[in-house]
Short mmCIF file of N, CA and C in Angstrom, two decimals:
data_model
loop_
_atom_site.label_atom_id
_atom_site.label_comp_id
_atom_site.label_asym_id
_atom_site.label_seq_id
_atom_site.Cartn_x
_atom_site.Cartn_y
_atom_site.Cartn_z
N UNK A 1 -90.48 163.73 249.06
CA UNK A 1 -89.60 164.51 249.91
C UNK A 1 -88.16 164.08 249.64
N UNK A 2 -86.97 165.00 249.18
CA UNK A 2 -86.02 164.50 249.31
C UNK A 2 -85.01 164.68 250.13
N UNK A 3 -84.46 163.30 250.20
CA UNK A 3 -83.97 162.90 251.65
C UNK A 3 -82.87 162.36 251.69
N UNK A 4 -82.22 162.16 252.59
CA UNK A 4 -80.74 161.54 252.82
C UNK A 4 -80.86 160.81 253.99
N UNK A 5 -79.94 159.60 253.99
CA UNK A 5 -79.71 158.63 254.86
C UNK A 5 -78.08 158.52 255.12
N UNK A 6 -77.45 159.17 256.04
CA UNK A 6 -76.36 159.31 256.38
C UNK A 6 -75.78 158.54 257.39
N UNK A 7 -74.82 157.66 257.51
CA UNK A 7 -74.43 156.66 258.41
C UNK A 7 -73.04 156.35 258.68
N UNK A 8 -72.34 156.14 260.15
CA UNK A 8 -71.56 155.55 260.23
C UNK A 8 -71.37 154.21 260.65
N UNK A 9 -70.85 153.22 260.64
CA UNK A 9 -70.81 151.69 261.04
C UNK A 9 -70.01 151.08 261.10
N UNK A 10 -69.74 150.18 261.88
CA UNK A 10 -68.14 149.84 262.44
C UNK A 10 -67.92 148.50 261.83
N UNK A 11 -69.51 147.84 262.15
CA UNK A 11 -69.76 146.09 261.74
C UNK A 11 -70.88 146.00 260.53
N UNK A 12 -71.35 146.75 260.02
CA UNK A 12 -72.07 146.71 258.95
C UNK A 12 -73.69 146.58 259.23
N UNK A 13 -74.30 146.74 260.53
CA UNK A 13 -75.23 146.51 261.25
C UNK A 13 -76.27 147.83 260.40
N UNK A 14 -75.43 149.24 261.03
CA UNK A 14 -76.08 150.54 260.51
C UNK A 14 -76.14 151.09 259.44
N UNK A 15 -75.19 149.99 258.24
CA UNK A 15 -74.66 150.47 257.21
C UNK A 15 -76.29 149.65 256.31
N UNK A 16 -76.26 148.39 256.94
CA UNK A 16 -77.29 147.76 256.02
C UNK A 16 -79.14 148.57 256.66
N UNK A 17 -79.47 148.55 257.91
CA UNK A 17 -80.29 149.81 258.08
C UNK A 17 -80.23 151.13 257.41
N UNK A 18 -79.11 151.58 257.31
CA UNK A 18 -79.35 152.77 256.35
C UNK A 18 -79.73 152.48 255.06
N UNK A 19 -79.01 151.43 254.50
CA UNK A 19 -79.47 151.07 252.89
C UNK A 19 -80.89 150.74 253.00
N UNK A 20 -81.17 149.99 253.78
CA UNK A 20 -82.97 149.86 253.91
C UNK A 20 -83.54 150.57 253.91
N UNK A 21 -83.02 151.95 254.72
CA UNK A 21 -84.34 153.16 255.00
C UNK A 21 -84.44 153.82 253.32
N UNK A 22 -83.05 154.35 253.04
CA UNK A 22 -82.98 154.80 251.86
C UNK A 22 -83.47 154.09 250.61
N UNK A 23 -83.77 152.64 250.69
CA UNK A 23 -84.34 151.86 249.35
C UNK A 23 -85.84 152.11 249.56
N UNK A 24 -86.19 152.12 250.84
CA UNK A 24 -87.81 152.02 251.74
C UNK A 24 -88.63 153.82 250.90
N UNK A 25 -87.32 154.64 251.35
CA UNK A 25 -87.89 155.71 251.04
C UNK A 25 -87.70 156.66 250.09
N UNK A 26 -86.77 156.07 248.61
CA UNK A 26 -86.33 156.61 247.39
C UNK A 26 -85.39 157.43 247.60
N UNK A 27 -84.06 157.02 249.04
CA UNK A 27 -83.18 158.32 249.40
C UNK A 27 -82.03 158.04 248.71
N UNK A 28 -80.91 159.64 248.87
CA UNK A 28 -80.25 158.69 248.62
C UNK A 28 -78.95 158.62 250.17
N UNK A 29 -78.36 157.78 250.32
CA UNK A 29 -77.61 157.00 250.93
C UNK A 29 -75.96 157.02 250.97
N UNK A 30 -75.37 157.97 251.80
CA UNK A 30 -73.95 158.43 252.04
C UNK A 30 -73.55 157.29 253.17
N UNK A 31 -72.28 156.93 253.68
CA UNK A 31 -70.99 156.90 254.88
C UNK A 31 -70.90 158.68 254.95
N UNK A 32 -70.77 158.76 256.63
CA UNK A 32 -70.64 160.05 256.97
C UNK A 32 -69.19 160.64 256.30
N UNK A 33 -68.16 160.12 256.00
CA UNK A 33 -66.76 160.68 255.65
C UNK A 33 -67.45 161.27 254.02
N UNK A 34 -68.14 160.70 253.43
CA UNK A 34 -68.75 161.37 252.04
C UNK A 34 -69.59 162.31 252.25
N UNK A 35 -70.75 162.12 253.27
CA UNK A 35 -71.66 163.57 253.64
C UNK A 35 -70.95 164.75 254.02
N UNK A 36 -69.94 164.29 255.04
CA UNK A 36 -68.97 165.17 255.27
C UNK A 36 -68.85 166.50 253.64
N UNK A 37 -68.42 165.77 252.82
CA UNK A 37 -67.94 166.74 251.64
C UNK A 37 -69.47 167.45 250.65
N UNK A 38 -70.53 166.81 251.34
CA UNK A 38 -72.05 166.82 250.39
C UNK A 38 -72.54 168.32 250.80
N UNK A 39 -72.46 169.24 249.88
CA UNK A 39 -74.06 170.26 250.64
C UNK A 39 -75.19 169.59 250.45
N UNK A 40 -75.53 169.77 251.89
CA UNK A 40 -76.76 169.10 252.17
C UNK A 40 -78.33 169.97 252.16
N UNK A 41 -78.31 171.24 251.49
CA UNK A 41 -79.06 172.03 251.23
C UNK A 41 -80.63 171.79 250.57
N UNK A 42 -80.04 170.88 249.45
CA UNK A 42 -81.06 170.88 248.89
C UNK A 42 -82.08 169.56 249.58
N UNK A 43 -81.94 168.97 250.44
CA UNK A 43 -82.35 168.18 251.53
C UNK A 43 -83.96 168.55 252.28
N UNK A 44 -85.14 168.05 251.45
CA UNK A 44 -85.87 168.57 253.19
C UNK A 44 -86.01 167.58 254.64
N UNK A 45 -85.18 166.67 254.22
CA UNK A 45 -84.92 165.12 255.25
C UNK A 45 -83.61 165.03 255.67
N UNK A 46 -83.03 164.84 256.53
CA UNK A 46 -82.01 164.46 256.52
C UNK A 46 -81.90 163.37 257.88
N UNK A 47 -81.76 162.10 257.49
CA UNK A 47 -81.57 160.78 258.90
C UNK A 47 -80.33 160.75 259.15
N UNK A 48 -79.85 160.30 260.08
CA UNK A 48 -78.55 160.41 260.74
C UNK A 48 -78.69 158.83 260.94
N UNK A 49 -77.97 157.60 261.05
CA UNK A 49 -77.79 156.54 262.01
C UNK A 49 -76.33 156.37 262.51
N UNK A 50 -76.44 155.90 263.56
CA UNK A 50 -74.63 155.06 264.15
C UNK A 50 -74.73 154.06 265.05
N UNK A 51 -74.30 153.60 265.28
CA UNK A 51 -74.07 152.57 266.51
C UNK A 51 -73.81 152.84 267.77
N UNK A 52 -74.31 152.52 268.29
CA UNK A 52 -74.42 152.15 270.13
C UNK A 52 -72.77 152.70 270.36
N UNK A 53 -72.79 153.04 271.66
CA UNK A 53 -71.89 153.25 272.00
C UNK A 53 -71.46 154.13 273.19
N UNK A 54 -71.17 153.55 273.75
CA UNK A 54 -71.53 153.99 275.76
C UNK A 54 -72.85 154.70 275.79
N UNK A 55 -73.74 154.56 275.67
CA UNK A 55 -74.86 155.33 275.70
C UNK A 55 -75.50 156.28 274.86
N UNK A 56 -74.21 156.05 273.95
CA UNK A 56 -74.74 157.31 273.07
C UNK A 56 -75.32 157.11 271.64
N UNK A 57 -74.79 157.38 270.49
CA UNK A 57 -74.78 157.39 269.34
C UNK A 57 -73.31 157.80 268.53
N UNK A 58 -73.23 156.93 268.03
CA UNK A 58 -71.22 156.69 267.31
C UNK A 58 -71.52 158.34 266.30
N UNK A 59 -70.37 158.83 266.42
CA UNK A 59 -69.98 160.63 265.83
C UNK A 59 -71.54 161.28 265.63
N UNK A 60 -72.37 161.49 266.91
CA UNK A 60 -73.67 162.03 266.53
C UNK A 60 -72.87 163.53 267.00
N UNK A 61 -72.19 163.76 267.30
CA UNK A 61 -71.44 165.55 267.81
C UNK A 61 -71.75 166.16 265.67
N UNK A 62 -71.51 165.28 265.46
CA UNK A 62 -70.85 165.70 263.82
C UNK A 62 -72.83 166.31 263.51
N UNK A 63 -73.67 165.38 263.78
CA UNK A 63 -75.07 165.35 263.45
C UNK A 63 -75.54 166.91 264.26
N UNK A 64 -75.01 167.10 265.54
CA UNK A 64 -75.55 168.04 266.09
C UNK A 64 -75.06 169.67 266.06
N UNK A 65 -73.64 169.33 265.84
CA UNK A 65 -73.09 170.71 265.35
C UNK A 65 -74.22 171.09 264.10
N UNK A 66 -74.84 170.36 263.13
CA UNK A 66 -75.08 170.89 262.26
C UNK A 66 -76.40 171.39 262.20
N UNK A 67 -77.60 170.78 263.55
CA UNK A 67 -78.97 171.03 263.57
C UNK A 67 -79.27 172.31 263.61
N UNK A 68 -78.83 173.16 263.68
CA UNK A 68 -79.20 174.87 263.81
C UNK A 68 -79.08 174.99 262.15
N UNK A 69 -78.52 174.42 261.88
CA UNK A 69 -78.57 175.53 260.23
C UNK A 69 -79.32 174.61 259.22
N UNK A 70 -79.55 173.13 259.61
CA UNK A 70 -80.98 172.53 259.19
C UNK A 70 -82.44 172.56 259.80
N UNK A 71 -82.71 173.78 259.99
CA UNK A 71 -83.43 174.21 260.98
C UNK A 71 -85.13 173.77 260.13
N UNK A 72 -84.86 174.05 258.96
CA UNK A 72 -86.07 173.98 258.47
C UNK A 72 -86.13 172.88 257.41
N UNK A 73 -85.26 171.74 257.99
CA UNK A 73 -85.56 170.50 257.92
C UNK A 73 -86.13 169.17 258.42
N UNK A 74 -86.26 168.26 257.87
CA UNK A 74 -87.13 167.09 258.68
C UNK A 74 -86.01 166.06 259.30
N UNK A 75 -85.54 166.22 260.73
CA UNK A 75 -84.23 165.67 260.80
C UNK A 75 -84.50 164.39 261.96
N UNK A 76 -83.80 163.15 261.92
CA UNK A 76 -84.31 161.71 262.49
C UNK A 76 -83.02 161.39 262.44
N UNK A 77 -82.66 160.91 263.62
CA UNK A 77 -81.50 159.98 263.87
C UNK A 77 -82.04 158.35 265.02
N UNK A 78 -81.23 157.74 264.08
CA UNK A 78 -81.05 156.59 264.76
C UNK A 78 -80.18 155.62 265.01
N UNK A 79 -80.55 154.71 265.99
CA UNK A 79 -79.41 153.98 266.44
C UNK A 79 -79.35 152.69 266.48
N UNK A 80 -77.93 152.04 266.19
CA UNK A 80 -78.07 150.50 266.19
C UNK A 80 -77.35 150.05 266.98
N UNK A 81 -77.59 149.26 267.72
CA UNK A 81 -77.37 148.27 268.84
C UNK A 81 -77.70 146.42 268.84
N UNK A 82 -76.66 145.98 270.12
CA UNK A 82 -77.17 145.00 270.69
C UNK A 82 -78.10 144.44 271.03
N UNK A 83 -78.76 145.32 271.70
CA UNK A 83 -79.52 144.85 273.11
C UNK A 83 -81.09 144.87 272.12
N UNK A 84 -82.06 144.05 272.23
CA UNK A 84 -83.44 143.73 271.88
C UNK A 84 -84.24 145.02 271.76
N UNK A 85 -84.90 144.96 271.24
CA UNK A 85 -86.04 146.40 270.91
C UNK A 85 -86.88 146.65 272.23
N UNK A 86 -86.75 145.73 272.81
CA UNK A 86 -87.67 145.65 274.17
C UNK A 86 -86.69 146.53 275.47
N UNK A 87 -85.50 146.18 275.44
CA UNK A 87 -84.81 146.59 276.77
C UNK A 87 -85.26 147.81 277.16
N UNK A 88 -85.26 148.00 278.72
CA UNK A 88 -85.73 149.13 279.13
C UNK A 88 -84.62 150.56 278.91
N UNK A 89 -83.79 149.84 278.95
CA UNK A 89 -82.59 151.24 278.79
C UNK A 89 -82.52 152.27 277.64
N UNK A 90 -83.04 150.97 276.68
CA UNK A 90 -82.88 152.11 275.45
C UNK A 90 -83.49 153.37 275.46
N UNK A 91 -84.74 153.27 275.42
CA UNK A 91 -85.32 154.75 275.93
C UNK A 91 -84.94 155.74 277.03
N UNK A 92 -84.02 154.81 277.79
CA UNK A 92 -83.38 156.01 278.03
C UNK A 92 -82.31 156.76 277.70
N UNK A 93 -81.69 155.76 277.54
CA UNK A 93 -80.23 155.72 276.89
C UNK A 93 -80.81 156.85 275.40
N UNK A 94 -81.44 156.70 274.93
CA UNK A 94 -82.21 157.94 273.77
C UNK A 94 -82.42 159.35 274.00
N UNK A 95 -83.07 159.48 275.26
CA UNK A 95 -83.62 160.78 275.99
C UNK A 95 -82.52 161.40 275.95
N UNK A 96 -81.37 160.61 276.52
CA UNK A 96 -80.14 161.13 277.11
C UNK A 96 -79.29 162.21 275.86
N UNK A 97 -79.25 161.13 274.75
CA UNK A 97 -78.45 161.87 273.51
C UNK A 97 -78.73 163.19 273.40
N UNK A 98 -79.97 163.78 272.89
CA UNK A 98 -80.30 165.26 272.74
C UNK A 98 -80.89 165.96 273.87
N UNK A 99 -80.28 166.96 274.15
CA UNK A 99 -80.85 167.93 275.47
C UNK A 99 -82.42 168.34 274.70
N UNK A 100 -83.23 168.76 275.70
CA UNK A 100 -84.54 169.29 275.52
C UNK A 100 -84.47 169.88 274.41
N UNK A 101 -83.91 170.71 274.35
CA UNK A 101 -84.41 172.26 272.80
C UNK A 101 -83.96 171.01 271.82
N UNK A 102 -83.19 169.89 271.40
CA UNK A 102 -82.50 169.39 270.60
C UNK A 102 -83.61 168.38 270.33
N UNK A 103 -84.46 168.05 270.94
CA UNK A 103 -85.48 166.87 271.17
C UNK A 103 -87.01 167.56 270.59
N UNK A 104 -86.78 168.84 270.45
CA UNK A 104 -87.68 169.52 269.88
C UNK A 104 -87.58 169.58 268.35
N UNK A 105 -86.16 169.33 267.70
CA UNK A 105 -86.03 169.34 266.36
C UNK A 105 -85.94 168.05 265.70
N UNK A 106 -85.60 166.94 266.66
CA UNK A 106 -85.20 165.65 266.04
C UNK A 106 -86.01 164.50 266.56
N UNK A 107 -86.42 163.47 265.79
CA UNK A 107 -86.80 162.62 266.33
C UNK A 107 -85.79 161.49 266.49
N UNK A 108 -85.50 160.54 267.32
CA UNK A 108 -84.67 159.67 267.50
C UNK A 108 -85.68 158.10 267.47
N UNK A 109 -84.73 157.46 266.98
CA UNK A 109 -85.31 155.57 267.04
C UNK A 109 -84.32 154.69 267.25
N UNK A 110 -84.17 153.46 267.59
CA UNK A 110 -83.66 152.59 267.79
C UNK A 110 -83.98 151.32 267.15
N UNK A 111 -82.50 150.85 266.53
CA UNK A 111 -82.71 148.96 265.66
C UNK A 111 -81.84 148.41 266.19
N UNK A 112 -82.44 147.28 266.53
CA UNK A 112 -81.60 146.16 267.13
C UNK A 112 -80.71 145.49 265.91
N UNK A 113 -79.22 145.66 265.99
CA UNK A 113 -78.84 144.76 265.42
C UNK A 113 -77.86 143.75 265.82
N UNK A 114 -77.06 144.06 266.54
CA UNK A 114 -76.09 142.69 267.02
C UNK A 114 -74.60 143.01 267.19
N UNK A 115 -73.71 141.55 267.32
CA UNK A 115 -72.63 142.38 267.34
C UNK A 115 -71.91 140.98 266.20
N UNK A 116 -70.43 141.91 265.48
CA UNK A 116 -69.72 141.20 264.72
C UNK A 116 -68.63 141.14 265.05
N UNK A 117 -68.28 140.41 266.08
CA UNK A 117 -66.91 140.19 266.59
C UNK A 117 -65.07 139.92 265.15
N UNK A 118 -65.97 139.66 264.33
CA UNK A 118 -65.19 139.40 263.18
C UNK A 118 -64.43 141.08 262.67
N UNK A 119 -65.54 141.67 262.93
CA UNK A 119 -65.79 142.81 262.17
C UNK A 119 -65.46 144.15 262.86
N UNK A 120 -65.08 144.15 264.04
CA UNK A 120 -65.17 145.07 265.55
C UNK A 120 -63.55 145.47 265.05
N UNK A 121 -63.41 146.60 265.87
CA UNK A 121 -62.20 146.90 265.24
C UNK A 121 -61.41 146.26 267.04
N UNK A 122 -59.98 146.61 267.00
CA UNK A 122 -59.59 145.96 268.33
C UNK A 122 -60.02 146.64 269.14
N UNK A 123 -59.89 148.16 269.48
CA UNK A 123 -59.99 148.68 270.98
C UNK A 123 -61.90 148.34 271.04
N UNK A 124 -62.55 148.21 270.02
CA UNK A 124 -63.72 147.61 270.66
C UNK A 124 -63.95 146.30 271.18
N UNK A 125 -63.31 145.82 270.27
CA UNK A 125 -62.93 143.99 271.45
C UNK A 125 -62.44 143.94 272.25
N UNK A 126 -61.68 144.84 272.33
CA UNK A 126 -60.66 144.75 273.64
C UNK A 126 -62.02 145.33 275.03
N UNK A 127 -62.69 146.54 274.66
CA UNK A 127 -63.57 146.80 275.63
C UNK A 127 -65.00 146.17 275.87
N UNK A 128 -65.14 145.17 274.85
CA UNK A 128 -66.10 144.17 275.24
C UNK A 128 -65.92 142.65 275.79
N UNK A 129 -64.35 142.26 275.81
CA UNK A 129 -63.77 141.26 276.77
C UNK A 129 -63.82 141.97 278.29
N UNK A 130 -63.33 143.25 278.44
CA UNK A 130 -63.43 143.37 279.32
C UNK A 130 -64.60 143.59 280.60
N UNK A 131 -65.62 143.95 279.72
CA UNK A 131 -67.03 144.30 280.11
C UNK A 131 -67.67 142.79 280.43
N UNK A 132 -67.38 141.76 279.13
CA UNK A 132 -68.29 140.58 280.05
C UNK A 132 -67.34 139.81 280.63
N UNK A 133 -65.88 140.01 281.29
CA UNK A 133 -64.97 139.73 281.82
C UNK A 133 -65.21 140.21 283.63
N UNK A 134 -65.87 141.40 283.69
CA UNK A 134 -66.70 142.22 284.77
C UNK A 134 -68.15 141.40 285.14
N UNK A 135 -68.76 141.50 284.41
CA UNK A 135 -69.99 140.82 284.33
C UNK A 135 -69.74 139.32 284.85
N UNK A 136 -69.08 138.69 284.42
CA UNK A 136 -69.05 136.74 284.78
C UNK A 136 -68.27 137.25 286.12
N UNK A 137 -67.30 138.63 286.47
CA UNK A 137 -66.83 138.47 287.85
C UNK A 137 -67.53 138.59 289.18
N UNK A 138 -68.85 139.33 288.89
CA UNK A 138 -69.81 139.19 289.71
C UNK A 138 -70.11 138.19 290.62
N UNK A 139 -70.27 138.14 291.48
CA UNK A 139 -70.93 137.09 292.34
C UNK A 139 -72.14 136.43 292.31
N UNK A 140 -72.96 137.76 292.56
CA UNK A 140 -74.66 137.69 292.26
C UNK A 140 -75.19 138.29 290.96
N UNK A 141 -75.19 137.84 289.97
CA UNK A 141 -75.72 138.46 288.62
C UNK A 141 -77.15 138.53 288.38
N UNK A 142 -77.82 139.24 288.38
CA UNK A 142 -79.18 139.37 287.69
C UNK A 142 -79.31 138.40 286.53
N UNK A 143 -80.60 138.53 286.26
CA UNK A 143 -81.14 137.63 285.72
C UNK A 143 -80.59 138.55 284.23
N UNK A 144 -80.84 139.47 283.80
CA UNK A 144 -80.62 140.15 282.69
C UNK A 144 -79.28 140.28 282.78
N UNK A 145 -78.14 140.39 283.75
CA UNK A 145 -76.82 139.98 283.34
C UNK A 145 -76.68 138.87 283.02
N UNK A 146 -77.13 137.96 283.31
CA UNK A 146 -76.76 136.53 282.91
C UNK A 146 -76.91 136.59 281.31
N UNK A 147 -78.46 136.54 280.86
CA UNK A 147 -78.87 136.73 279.60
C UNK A 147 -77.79 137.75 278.69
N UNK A 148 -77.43 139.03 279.22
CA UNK A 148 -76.36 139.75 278.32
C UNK A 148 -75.01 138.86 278.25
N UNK A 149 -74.74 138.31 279.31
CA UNK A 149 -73.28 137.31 278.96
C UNK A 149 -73.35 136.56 278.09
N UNK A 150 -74.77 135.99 277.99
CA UNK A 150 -74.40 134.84 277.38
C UNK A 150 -75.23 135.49 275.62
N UNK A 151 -75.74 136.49 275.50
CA UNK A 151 -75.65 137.13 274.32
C UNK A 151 -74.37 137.38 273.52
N UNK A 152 -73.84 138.50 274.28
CA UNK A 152 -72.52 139.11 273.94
C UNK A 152 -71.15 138.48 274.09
N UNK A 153 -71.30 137.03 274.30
CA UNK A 153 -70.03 136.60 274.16
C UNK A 153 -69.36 136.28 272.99
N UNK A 154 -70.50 135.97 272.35
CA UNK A 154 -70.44 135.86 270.69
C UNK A 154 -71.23 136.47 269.50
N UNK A 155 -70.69 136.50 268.61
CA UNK A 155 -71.32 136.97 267.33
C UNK A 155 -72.68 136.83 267.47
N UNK A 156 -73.96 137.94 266.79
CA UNK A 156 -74.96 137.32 266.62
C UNK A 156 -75.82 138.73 265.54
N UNK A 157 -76.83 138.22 265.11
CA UNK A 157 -77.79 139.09 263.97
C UNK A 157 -78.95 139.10 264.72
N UNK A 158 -79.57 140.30 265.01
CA UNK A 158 -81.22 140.33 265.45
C UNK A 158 -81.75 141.29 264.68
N UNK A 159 -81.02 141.72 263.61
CA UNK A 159 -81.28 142.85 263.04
C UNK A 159 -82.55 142.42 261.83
N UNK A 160 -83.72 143.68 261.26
CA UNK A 160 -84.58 142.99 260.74
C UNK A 160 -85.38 144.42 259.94
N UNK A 161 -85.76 144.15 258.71
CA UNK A 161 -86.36 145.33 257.93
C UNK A 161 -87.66 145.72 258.86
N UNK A 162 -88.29 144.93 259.19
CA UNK A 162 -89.30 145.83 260.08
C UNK A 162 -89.15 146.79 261.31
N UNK A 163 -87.73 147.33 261.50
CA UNK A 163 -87.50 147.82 262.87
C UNK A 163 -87.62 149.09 261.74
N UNK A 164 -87.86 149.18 261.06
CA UNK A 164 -87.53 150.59 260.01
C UNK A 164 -88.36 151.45 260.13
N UNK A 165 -89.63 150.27 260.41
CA UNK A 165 -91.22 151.07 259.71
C UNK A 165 -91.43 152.04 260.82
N UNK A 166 -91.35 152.04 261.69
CA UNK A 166 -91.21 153.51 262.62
C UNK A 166 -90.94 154.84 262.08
N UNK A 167 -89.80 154.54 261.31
CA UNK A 167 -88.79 155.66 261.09
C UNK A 167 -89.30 155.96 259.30
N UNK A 168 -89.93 155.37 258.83
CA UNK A 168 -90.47 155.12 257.80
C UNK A 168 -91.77 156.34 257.75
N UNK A 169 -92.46 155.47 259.08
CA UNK A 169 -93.91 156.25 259.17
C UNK A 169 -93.69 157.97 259.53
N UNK A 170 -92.63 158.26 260.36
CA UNK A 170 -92.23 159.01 261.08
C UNK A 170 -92.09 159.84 259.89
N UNK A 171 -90.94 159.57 258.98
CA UNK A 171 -90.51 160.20 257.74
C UNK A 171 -91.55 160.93 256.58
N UNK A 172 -92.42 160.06 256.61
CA UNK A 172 -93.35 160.52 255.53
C UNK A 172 -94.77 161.59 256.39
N UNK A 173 -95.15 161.56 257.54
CA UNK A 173 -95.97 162.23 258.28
C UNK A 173 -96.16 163.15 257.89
N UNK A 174 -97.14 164.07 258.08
CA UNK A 174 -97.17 165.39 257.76
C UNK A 174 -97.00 166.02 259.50
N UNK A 175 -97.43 165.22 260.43
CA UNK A 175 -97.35 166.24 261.88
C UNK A 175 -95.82 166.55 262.54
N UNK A 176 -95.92 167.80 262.61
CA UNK A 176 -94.26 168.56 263.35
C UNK A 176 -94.23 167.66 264.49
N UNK A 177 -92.53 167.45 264.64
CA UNK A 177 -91.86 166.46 265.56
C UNK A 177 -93.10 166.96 266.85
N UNK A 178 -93.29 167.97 267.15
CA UNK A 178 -93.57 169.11 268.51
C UNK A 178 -94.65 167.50 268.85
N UNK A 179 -95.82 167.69 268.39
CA UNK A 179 -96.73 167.02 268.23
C UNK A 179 -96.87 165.61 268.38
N UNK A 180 -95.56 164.81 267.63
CA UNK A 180 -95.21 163.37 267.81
C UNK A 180 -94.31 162.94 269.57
N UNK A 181 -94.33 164.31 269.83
CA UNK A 181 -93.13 163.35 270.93
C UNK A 181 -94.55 163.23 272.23
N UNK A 182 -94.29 162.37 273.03
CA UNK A 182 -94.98 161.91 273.91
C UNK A 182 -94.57 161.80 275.39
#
């Protein structure tokens, strides 16, 4: 099947997940500012990834303007983040991205990868001082705020080739998204 792995990435988290999926699955492997200029026609795959980002997925507007006219393609987006493969939010924080009819064409996944404070551009440092600047101002913190403070105060990698195989298995399937969602 040929396929594309299209990505944007701020810290290099989604950039090295995309190179994985695309080595995993013989694709080949754009930065969205280059897909941007690609017809993507001859495509029967096309993955989307980006990074976390208030809930969403970093320039997925760019991914969705375009799902109507890849209609009769195999289309998967995913996302990279902080927070552990386990957290409860993510799934929701997922649901949220594509409205119903949109959830009918795409499948979505999630990889944990981390954060690179080195690597963050400023207005994102600037809005993650302020966030666990909120968080330590608390009085009574949960047990899972505590644990995110003391994650996100600093640099860290949780990122890992096996968060792929999902999106892997997903990719090569023969059963329509209709069928896979649960």
């Amino acid at each position: 099947m040929k396929t594309i792995v299209i990505y944007n990435s701020q810290t290099g988290f989604t950039k090295r997940y995309a190179q994985w999926i695309a080595e995993a699955a013989g694709a080949d492997c754009l930065a969205l500012p280059d897909a941007k200029k690609k017809d993507l026609t001859a495509y029967e795959a096309i993955i989307y990834g980006g990074w976390a980002c208030a809930g969403s997925i970093s320039k997925i507007s760019w991914f969705k303007r375009n799902m109507d006219k890849w209609a009769d393609k195999k289309l998967i987006a995913f996302c990279v983040g902080g927070s552990p493969i386990d957290s409860p939010e993510i799934d929701i924080a997922l649901k949220r991205i594509f409205n119903e009819a949109e959830q009918e064409k795409v499948k979505t996944f999630y990889c944990p990868g981390g954060f690179n404070y080195e690597r963050m551009s400023a207005p994102s440092k600037l809005m993650m001082k302020l966030f666990i600047k909120s968080l330590n101002a608390k009085k009574e913190k949960t047990e899972e705020e505590q644990v995110m403070i003391k994650m996100i105060s600093s640099s860290y990698d949780i990122s890992d080739k096996k968060y792929i195989e999902p999106i892997l298995a997903y990719l090569f399937s023969d059963c329509p998204l209709q069928s896979r969602q649960a």
